[in-house]
Amino acid sequence: MNNIQNNLNIIHQRMQFACKKANRNPADVRLLLATKTVDTDKINFALEQGETLVGENKVQELKQKCNAVKHLQPEVHFIGHLQSNKIKEVIKWASCIESIDRLSVAQKLHQRLTFEEKEIDVYIQVNTSFEESKFGAKPEETIKLVKEVSKFKNIHIKGLMTIGLLSSESDEVRKCFRLLKQLQEEVKALQISNVVMEELSMGMSGDLEIAIEEGATIVRVGTAIFGKRIYPDSYYWNEAKSNT
């Protein structure tokens, strides 16, 4: 647990330094604990240190962990690929879905929300790296998707999310984040009803500084806090696209 506390301090120092470099207010950038495969005792410990935002990729882990940490009342986001048959469970536990990337799943989400008389915040996920292996709306189709999803009164679009390029080439990674920021500005200019477009969820353990410099309001960090996991990132981010 001492390692987790030390790692949290390091991450916050990195975030503060990046904000200072970018002339941004550190209060405008939040840390999301990416808790995939992390034991609940470790998550609870991190929350007890003052963290407030948790993100889960898998529905089965979402349910298990939310039950274990609910006494600490964290804000919970679902950050994995959303399958239609898992919507009912996701909206039971998460207050925000960061991974809306197609109209069909938004339609089914709205239907379920309407049935349960609920509302939810979402981000539109964008494939800014143009990789076939990644989910996310194509950048050139993002504004159209935002307009379509904005018509669903129970779904409130609050921003955009991207995974970006998992690369050591910082210039290429920066292009992904810069593109997301550009799309945010374009959507803002349109002043679409039911769209606030406040949030940019981008950047992870290895590239959070670049993301903050390019306008991130949420950085999703797991490995640099909780340590390496037994599964590769592809287990979470590169799911079969046949799943709906």
CSV table of N, CA and C in Angstrom, one decimal, residues 116-244:
chain,number,residue,atom,x,y,z
A,116,GLU,N,-36.2,2.7,-17.6
A,116,GLU,CA,-35.9,2.7,-16.2
A,116,GLU,C,-36.1,4.1,-15.6
A,117,GLU,N,-36.5,5.1,-16.4
A,117,GLU,CA,-36.6,6.5,-16.0
A,117,GLU,C,-35.3,7.0,-15.4
A,118,LYS,N,-34.2,6.8,-16.1
A,118,LYS,CA,-32.9,7.3,-15.7
A,118,LYS,C,-32.3,8.2,-16.8
A,119,GLU,N,-31.3,8.9,-16.4
A,119,GLU,CA,-30.5,9.7,-17.3
A,119,GLU,C,-29.0,9.4,-17.0
A,120,ILE,N,-28.2,9.6,-18.0
A,120,ILE,CA,-26.7,9.4,-17.8
A,120,ILE,C,-25.9,10.3,-18.6
A,121,ASP,N,-24.7,10.6,-18.1
A,121,ASP,CA,-23.7,11.4,-18.9
A,121,ASP,C,-22.9,10.5,-19.7
A,122,VAL,N,-22.5,10.9,-20.9
A,122,VAL,CA,-21.6,10.1,-21.8
A,122,VAL,C,-20.6,11.0,-22.4
A,123,TYR,N,-19.5,10.4,-22.9
A,123,TYR,CA,-18.5,11.0,-23.8
A,123,TYR,C,-18.6,10.2,-25.1
A,124,ILE,N,-18.3,10.9,-26.1
A,124,ILE,CA,-18.2,10.2,-27.4
A,124,ILE,C,-16.7,9.7,-27.6
A,125,GLN,N,-16.5,8.5,-27.8
A,125,GLN,CA,-15.2,7.9,-28.0
A,125,GLN,C,-14.8,8.1,-29.5
A,126,VAL,N,-13.6,8.6,-29.7
A,126,VAL,CA,-13.1,8.9,-31.1
A,126,VAL,C,-11.8,8.1,-31.3
A,127,ASN,N,-11.7,7.5,-32.5
A,127,ASN,CA,-10.5,6.8,-32.8
A,127,ASN,C,-9.5,7.7,-33.5
A,128,THR,N,-8.8,8.5,-32.7
A,128,THR,CA,-7.9,9.5,-33.2
A,128,THR,C,-6.6,9.0,-33.8
A,129,SER,N,-6.3,7.7,-33.6
A,129,SER,CA,-5.1,7.1,-34.1
A,129,SER,C,-5.4,6.4,-35.4
A,130,PHE,N,-6.6,6.3,-35.8
A,130,PHE,CA,-7.0,5.7,-37.1
A,130,PHE,C,-6.6,4.2,-37.2
A,131,GLU,N,-6.5,3.6,-36.1
A,131,GLU,CA,-6.0,2.2,-36.0
A,131,GLU,C,-7.3,1.3,-36.2
A,132,GLU,N,-7.2,0.3,-37.0
A,132,GLU,CA,-8.3,-0.7,-37.2
A,132,GLU,C,-8.6,-1.4,-35.9
A,133,SER,N,-7.6,-1.6,-35.1
A,133,SER,CA,-7.7,-2.4,-33.8
A,133,SER,C,-8.5,-1.7,-32.8
A,134,LYS,N,-8.7,-0.4,-32.9
A,134,LYS,CA,-9.3,0.4,-31.9
A,134,LYS,C,-10.7,0.7,-32.2
A,135,PHE,N,-11.5,0.8,-31.1
A,135,PHE,CA,-12.9,1.3,-31.2
A,135,PHE,C,-12.9,2.8,-31.2
A,136,GLY,N,-14.1,3.4,-31.5
A,136,GLY,CA,-14.2,4.8,-31.5
A,136,GLY,C,-14.7,5.3,-32.9
A,137,ALA,N,-15.5,6.3,-32.8
A,137,ALA,CA,-16.0,6.9,-34.1
A,137,ALA,C,-14.8,7.5,-34.9
A,138,LYS,N,-15.0,7.4,-36.2
A,138,LYS,CA,-14.0,8.0,-37.1
A,138,LYS,C,-14.0,9.6,-36.8
A,139,PRO,N,-12.9,10.2,-36.8
A,139,PRO,CA,-12.9,11.7,-36.5
A,139,PRO,C,-13.8,12.4,-37.5
A,140,GLU,N,-13.8,12.1,-38.7
A,140,GLU,CA,-14.6,12.8,-39.7
A,140,GLU,C,-16.1,12.5,-39.5
A,141,GLU,N,-16.5,11.5,-38.7
A,141,GLU,CA,-17.9,11.2,-38.5
A,141,GLU,C,-18.3,11.6,-37.1
A,142,THR,N,-17.4,12.1,-36.3
A,142,THR,CA,-17.7,12.4,-34.9
A,142,THR,C,-18.8,13.5,-34.7
A,143,ILE,N,-18.8,14.6,-35.4
A,143,ILE,CA,-19.8,15.6,-35.3
A,143,ILE,C,-21.1,15.1,-35.6
A,144,LYS,N,-21.2,14.3,-36.7
A,144,LYS,CA,-22.5,13.7,-37.1
A,144,LYS,C,-23.1,12.9,-36.0
A,145,LEU,N,-22.2,12.0,-35.3
A,145,LEU,CA,-22.6,11.2,-34.3
A,145,LEU,C,-23.1,12.0,-33.1
A,146,VAL,N,-22.3,13.1,-32.7
A,146,VAL,CA,-22.7,13.9,-31.6
A,146,VAL,C,-24.1,14.5,-31.9
A,147,LYS,N,-24.4,14.9,-33.0
A,147,LYS,CA,-25.7,15.5,-33.4
A,147,LYS,C,-26.8,14.5,-33.2
A,148,GLU,N,-26.5,13.2,-33.6
A,148,GLU,CA,-27.5,12.2,-33.6
A,148,GLU,C,-27.8,11.8,-32.1
A,149,VAL,N,-26.7,11.6,-31.3
A,149,VAL,CA,-26.9,11.2,-30.0
A,149,VAL,C,-27.5,12.3,-29.1
A,150,SER,N,-27.3,13.5,-29.5
A,150,SER,CA,-27.8,14.6,-28.7
A,150,SER,C,-29.4,14.7,-28.7
A,151,LYS,N,-30.0,14.0,-29.7
A,151,LYS,CA,-31.4,14.0,-29.8
A,151,LYS,C,-32.1,13.1,-28.7
A,152,PHE,N,-31.3,12.2,-28.1
A,152,PHE,CA,-31.8,11.4,-27.0
A,152,PHE,C,-31.8,12.1,-25.7
A,153,LYS,N,-33.0,12.5,-25.2
A,153,LYS,CA,-33.1,13.4,-24.1
A,153,LYS,C,-32.5,12.8,-22.7
A,154,ASN,N,-32.4,11.5,-22.6
A,154,ASN,CA,-31.9,10.9,-21.4
A,154,ASN,C,-30.4,10.7,-21.4
A,155,ILE,N,-29.8,11.0,-22.5
A,155,ILE,CA,-28.3,10.9,-22.6
A,155,ILE,C,-27.8,12.3,-22.8
A,156,HIS,N,-26.8,12.7,-21.9
A,156,HIS,CA,-26.2,14.0,-21.9
A,156,HIS,C,-24.8,13.9,-22.3
A,157,ILE,N,-24.4,14.5,-23.4
A,157,ILE,CA,-23.0,14.4,-23.9
A,157,ILE,C,-22.2,15.5,-23.2
A,158,LYS,N,-21.2,15.1,-22.5
A,158,LYS,CA,-20.4,16.0,-21.7
A,158,LYS,C,-19.0,16.2,-22.3
A,159,GLY,N,-18.6,15.4,-23.3
A,159,GLY,CA,-17.2,15.5,-23.8
A,159,GLY,C,-16.9,14.4,-24.7
A,160,LEU,N,-15.5,14.3,-25.0
A,160,LEU,CA,-15.0,13.3,-25.9
A,160,LEU,C,-13.9,12.5,-25.1
A,161,MET,N,-13.7,11.3,-25.6
A,161,MET,CA,-12.7,10.4,-25.1
A,161,MET,C,-11.9,9.8,-26.2
A,162,THR,N,-10.6,9.6,-26.0
A,162,THR,CA,-9.8,8.8,-27.0
A,162,THR,C,-8.7,8.0,-26.2
A,163,ILE,N,-8.3,6.9,-26.8
A,163,ILE,CA,-7.2,6.1,-26.2
A,163,ILE,C,-5.9,6.6,-26.8
A,164,GLY,N,-5.9,7.1,-28.0
A,164,GLY,CA,-4.7,7.6,-28.6
A,164,GLY,C,-3.8,6.5,-29.1
A,165,LEU,N,-2.7,6.9,-29.6
A,165,LEU,CA,-1.7,6.0,-30.1
A,165,LEU,C,-0.8,5.5,-29.0
A,166,LEU,N,-0.7,4.2,-28.8
A,166,LEU,CA,0.2,3.7,-27.7
A,166,LEU,C,1.5,3.5,-28.3
A,167,SER,N,2.3,4.6,-28.2
A,167,SER,CA,3.6,4.7,-28.9
A,167,SER,C,4.6,5.5,-28.1
A,168,SER,N,5.8,5.3,-28.3
A,168,SER,CA,6.9,6.1,-27.7
A,168,SER,C,7.2,7.3,-28.5
A,169,GLU,N,6.6,7.5,-29.7
A,169,GLU,CA,6.8,8.6,-30.6
A,169,GLU,C,5.8,9.7,-30.1
A,170,SER,N,6.4,10.6,-29.3
A,170,SER,CA,5.5,11.6,-28.6
A,170,SER,C,4.8,12.5,-29.6
A,171,ASP,N,5.4,12.8,-30.7
A,171,ASP,CA,4.8,13.7,-31.7
A,171,ASP,C,3.6,13.1,-32.3
A,172,GLU,N,3.6,11.8,-32.5
A,172,GLU,CA,2.5,11.0,-33.1
A,172,GLU,C,1.4,10.9,-32.0
A,173,VAL,N,1.7,10.7,-30.8
A,173,VAL,CA,0.7,10.7,-29.7
A,173,VAL,C,0.1,12.0,-29.6
A,174,ARG,N,0.9,13.1,-29.7
A,174,ARG,CA,0.3,14.4,-29.5
A,174,ARG,C,-0.7,14.7,-30.6
A,175,LYS,N,-0.5,14.2,-31.8
A,175,LYS,CA,-1.4,14.5,-32.9
A,175,LYS,C,-2.8,14.0,-32.6
A,176,CYS,N,-2.8,12.8,-31.9
A,176,CYS,CA,-4.1,12.2,-31.5
A,176,CYS,C,-4.9,13.1,-30.5
A,177,PHE,N,-4.2,13.6,-29.5
A,177,PHE,CA,-4.8,14.5,-28.5
A,177,PHE,C,-5.2,15.8,-29.1
A,178,ARG,N,-4.3,16.3,-30.0
A,178,ARG,CA,-4.6,17.6,-30.6
A,178,ARG,C,-5.9,17.5,-31.5
A,179,LEU,N,-6.0,16.4,-32.1
A,179,LEU,CA,-7.2,16.2,-33.0
A,179,LEU,C,-8.5,16.1,-32.1
A,180,LEU,N,-8.4,15.5,-31.0
A,180,LEU,CA,-9.6,15.4,-30.1
A,180,LEU,C,-10.0,16.8,-29.6
A,181,LYS,N,-9.0,17.6,-29.3
A,181,LYS,CA,-9.2,19.0,-28.8
A,181,LYS,C,-9.8,19.8,-30.0
A,182,GLN,N,-9.4,19.6,-31.2
A,182,GLN,CA,-9.9,20.3,-32.3
A,182,GLN,C,-11.4,20.0,-32.5
A,183,LEU,N,-11.7,18.7,-32.4
A,183,LEU,CA,-13.1,18.2,-32.5
A,183,LEU,C,-14.0,18.8,-31.4
A,184,GLN,N,-13.4,18.9,-30.2
A,184,GLN,CA,-14.2,19.5,-29.1
A,184,GLN,C,-14.5,21.0,-29.5
A,185,GLU,N,-13.6,21.7,-30.0
A,185,GLU,CA,-13.8,23.1,-30.3
A,185,GLU,C,-14.8,23.2,-31.5
A,186,GLU,N,-14.8,22.3,-32.4
A,186,GLU,CA,-15.7,22.4,-33.5
A,186,GLU,C,-17.1,22.1,-33.0
A,187,VAL,N,-17.3,21.2,-32.1
A,187,VAL,CA,-18.6,20.8,-31.6
A,187,VAL,C,-19.1,22.0,-30.7
A,188,LYS,N,-18.2,22.6,-29.9
A,188,LYS,CA,-18.6,23.7,-29.1
A,188,LYS,C,-19.2,24.9,-29.9
A,189,ALA,N,-18.5,25.1,-31.1
A,189,ALA,CA,-18.9,26.2,-31.9
A,189,ALA,C,-20.3,26.0,-32.5
A,190,LEU,N,-20.8,24.8,-32.6
A,190,LEU,CA,-22.1,24.5,-33.2
A,190,LEU,C,-23.2,24.7,-32.2
A,191,GLN,N,-22.9,24.8,-30.9
A,191,GLN,CA,-23.9,25.0,-29.8
A,191,GLN,C,-25.1,24.1,-29.9
A,192,ILE,N,-24.8,22.8,-29.9
A,192,ILE,CA,-25.8,21.8,-30.1
A,192,ILE,C,-26.6,21.6,-28.8
A,193,SER,N,-27.9,21.5,-28.8
A,193,SER,CA,-28.7,21.3,-27.6
A,193,SER,C,-28.4,20.0,-27.0
A,194,ASN,N,-28.3,19.9,-25.7
A,194,ASN,CA,-28.1,18.7,-24.9
A,194,ASN,C,-26.6,18.3,-25.0
A,195,VAL,N,-25.7,19.2,-25.5
A,195,VAL,CA,-24.3,18.9,-25.6
A,195,VAL,C,-23.5,20.0,-24.8
A,196,VAL,N,-22.8,19.6,-23.8
A,196,VAL,CA,-22.0,20.6,-23.0
A,196,VAL,C,-20.6,20.6,-23.5
A,197,MET,N,-20.0,19.4,-23.8
A,197,MET,CA,-18.6,19.3,-24.3
A,197,MET,C,-17.6,20.0,-23.4
A,198,GLU,N,-17.6,19.7,-22.1
A,198,GLU,CA,-16.7,20.2,-21.2
A,198,GLU,C,-15.4,19.3,-21.0
A,199,GLU,N,-15.6,18.0,-21.2
A,199,GLU,CA,-14.6,17.1,-20.8
A,199,GLU,C,-13.8,16.5,-22.0
A,200,LEU,N,-12.5,16.3,-21.8
A,200,LEU,CA,-11.6,15.6,-22.7
A,200,LEU,C,-10.9,14.5,-21.9
A,201,SER,N,-11.3,13.3,-22.1
A,201,SER,CA,-10.7,12.2,-21.4
A,201,SER,C,-9.7,11.6,-22.3
A,202,MET,N,-8.4,11.8,-22.0
A,202,MET,CA,-7.3,11.3,-22.8
A,202,MET,C,-6.0,11.4,-22.0
A,203,GLY,N,-5.1,10.4,-22.4
A,203,GLY,CA,-3.9,10.3,-21.7
A,203,GLY,C,-3.9,9.2,-20.6
A,204,MET,N,-2.8,8.4,-20.6
A,204,MET,CA,-2.7,7.4,-19.6
A,204,MET,C,-1.3,7.5,-18.9
A,205,SER,N,-0.9,6.4,-18.3
A,205,SER,CA,0.3,6.4,-17.5
A,205,SER,C,1.5,7.0,-18.3
A,206,GLY,N,1.7,6.6,-19.5
A,206,GLY,CA,2.9,7.0,-20.2
A,206,GLY,C,2.9,8.3,-21.0
A,207,ASP,N,1.7,8.9,-21.1
A,207,ASP,CA,1.6,10.1,-22.0
A,207,ASP,C,0.7,11.1,-21.4
A,208,LEU,N,0.5,11.1,-20.0
A,208,LEU,CA,-0.5,12.0,-19.4
A,208,LEU,C,0.0,13.5,-19.6
A,209,GLU,N,1.3,13.7,-19.6
A,209,GLU,CA,1.8,15.1,-19.7
A,209,GLU,C,1.4,15.7,-21.1
A,210,ILE,N,1.6,14.9,-22.1
A,210,ILE,CA,1.2,15.4,-23.5
A,210,ILE,C,-0.3,15.6,-23.5
A,211,ALA,N,-1.1,14.7,-22.9
A,211,ALA,CA,-2.5,14.9,-23.0
A,211,ALA,C,-2.9,16.2,-22.2
A,212,ILE,N,-2.3,16.5,-21.1
A,212,ILE,CA,-2.6,17.7,-20.3
A,212,ILE,C,-2.2,18.9,-21.1
A,213,GLU,N,-1.1,18.9,-21.8
A,213,GLU,CA,-0.6,20.0,-22.6
A,213,GLU,C,-1.6,20.3,-23.7
A,214,GLU,N,-2.3,19.3,-24.2
A,214,GLU,CA,-3.2,19.4,-25.3
A,214,GLU,C,-4.7,19.6,-24.9
A,215,GLY,N,-4.9,19.7,-23.6
A,215,GLY,CA,-6.2,20.0,-23.1
A,215,GLY,C,-7.0,19.0,-22.3
A,216,ALA,N,-6.4,17.9,-22.0
A,216,ALA,CA,-7.1,16.9,-21.2
A,216,ALA,C,-7.7,17.4,-19.9
A,217,THR,N,-8.9,17.0,-19.6
A,217,THR,CA,-9.5,17.3,-18.3
A,217,THR,C,-9.6,16.1,-17.4
A,218,ILE,N,-9.4,14.9,-18.0
A,218,ILE,CA,-9.3,13.7,-17.3
A,218,ILE,C,-8.2,12.8,-17.8
A,219,VAL,N,-7.3,12.4,-17.0
A,219,VAL,CA,-6.3,11.4,-17.4
A,219,VAL,C,-6.6,10.1,-16.7
A,220,ARG,N,-6.5,9.0,-17.4
A,220,ARG,CA,-6.8,7.7,-16.9
A,220,ARG,C,-5.6,6.9,-16.6
A,221,VAL,N,-5.3,6.7,-15.3
A,221,VAL,CA,-4.0,6.1,-14.9
A,221,VAL,C,-4.3,4.8,-14.1
A,222,GLY,N,-3.6,3.8,-14.5
A,222,GLY,CA,-3.7,2.5,-13.7
A,222,GLY,C,-2.4,1.9,-13.4
A,223,THR,N,-1.6,1.6,-14.4
A,223,THR,CA,-0.4,0.9,-14.3
A,223,THR,C,0.6,1.7,-13.4
A,224,ALA,N,0.7,3.0,-13.6
A,224,ALA,CA,1.7,3.8,-12.9
A,224,ALA,C,1.3,4.0,-11.4
A,225,ILE,N,0.1,3.6,-11.1
A,225,ILE,CA,-0.4,3.6,-9.7
A,225,ILE,C,-0.4,2.3,-9.0
A,226,PHE,N,-1.0,1.3,-9.7
A,226,PHE,CA,-1.2,0.0,-9.1
A,226,PHE,C,-0.2,-1.1,-9.6
A,227,GLY,N,0.6,-0.8,-10.5
A,227,GLY,CA,1.6,-1.7,-11.0
A,227,GLY,C,1.1,-2.4,-12.3
A,228,LYS,N,2.0,-3.2,-12.9
A,228,LYS,CA,1.7,-3.9,-14.1
A,228,LYS,C,0.7,-5.0,-13.8
A,229,ARG,N,-0.1,-5.3,-14.9
A,229,ARG,CA,-1.2,-6.3,-14.7
A,229,ARG,C,-0.8,-7.6,-15.5
A,230,ILE,N,-1.6,-8.6,-15.1
A,230,ILE,CA,-1.3,-9.9,-15.7
A,230,ILE,C,-1.8,-10.0,-17.1
A,231,TYR,N,-2.7,-9.1,-17.5
A,231,TYR,CA,-3.2,-9.1,-18.9
A,231,TYR,C,-2.7,-8.0,-19.7
A,232,PRO,N,-2.4,-8.1,-21.0
A,232,PRO,CA,-2.0,-7.0,-21.8
A,232,PRO,C,-3.1,-6.0,-22.0
A,233,ASP,N,-2.8,-4.8,-22.5
A,233,ASP,CA,-3.8,-3.8,-22.7
A,233,ASP,C,-4.8,-4.3,-23.8
A,234,SER,N,-4.4,-5.1,-24.7
A,234,SER,CA,-5.3,-5.6,-25.7
A,234,SER,C,-6.5,-6.4,-25.2
A,235,TYR,N,-6.3,-6.9,-24.0
A,235,TYR,CA,-7.4,-7.6,-23.3
A,235,TYR,C,-8.6,-6.7,-23.0
A,236,TYR,N,-8.3,-5.4,-22.9
A,236,TYR,CA,-9.3,-4.5,-22.5
A,236,TYR,C,-9.7,-3.6,-23.7
A,237,TRP,N,-8.7,-3.2,-24.5
A,237,TRP,CA,-9.0,-2.2,-25.6
A,237,TRP,C,-9.2,-2.8,-27.0
A,238,ASN,N,-8.8,-4.1,-27.2
A,238,ASN,CA,-8.8,-4.6,-28.5
A,238,ASN,C,-9.8,-5.8,-28.6
A,239,GLU,N,-11.0,-5.5,-28.2
A,239,GLU,CA,-12.0,-6.6,-28.1
A,239,GLU,C,-12.6,-6.9,-29.6
A,240,ALA,N,-13.1,-8.0,-29.7
A,240,ALA,CA,-13.6,-8.4,-31.1
A,240,ALA,C,-14.7,-7.4,-31.5
A,241,LYS,N,-14.6,-6.9,-32.7
A,241,LYS,CA,-15.5,-5.9,-33.1
A,241,LYS,C,-16.9,-6.5,-33.6
A,242,SER,N,-16.9,-7.8,-33.5
A,242,SER,CA,-18.2,-8.4,-33.8
A,242,SER,C,-19.2,-8.2,-32.6
A,243,ASN,N,-18.6,-7.9,-31.4
A,243,ASN,CA,-19.5,-7.7,-30.3
A,243,ASN,C,-20.2,-6.4,-30.4
A,244,THR,N,-21.5,-6.4,-30.1
A,244,THR,CA,-22.4,-5.3,-30.2
A,244,THR,C,-23.0,-4.9,-28.9
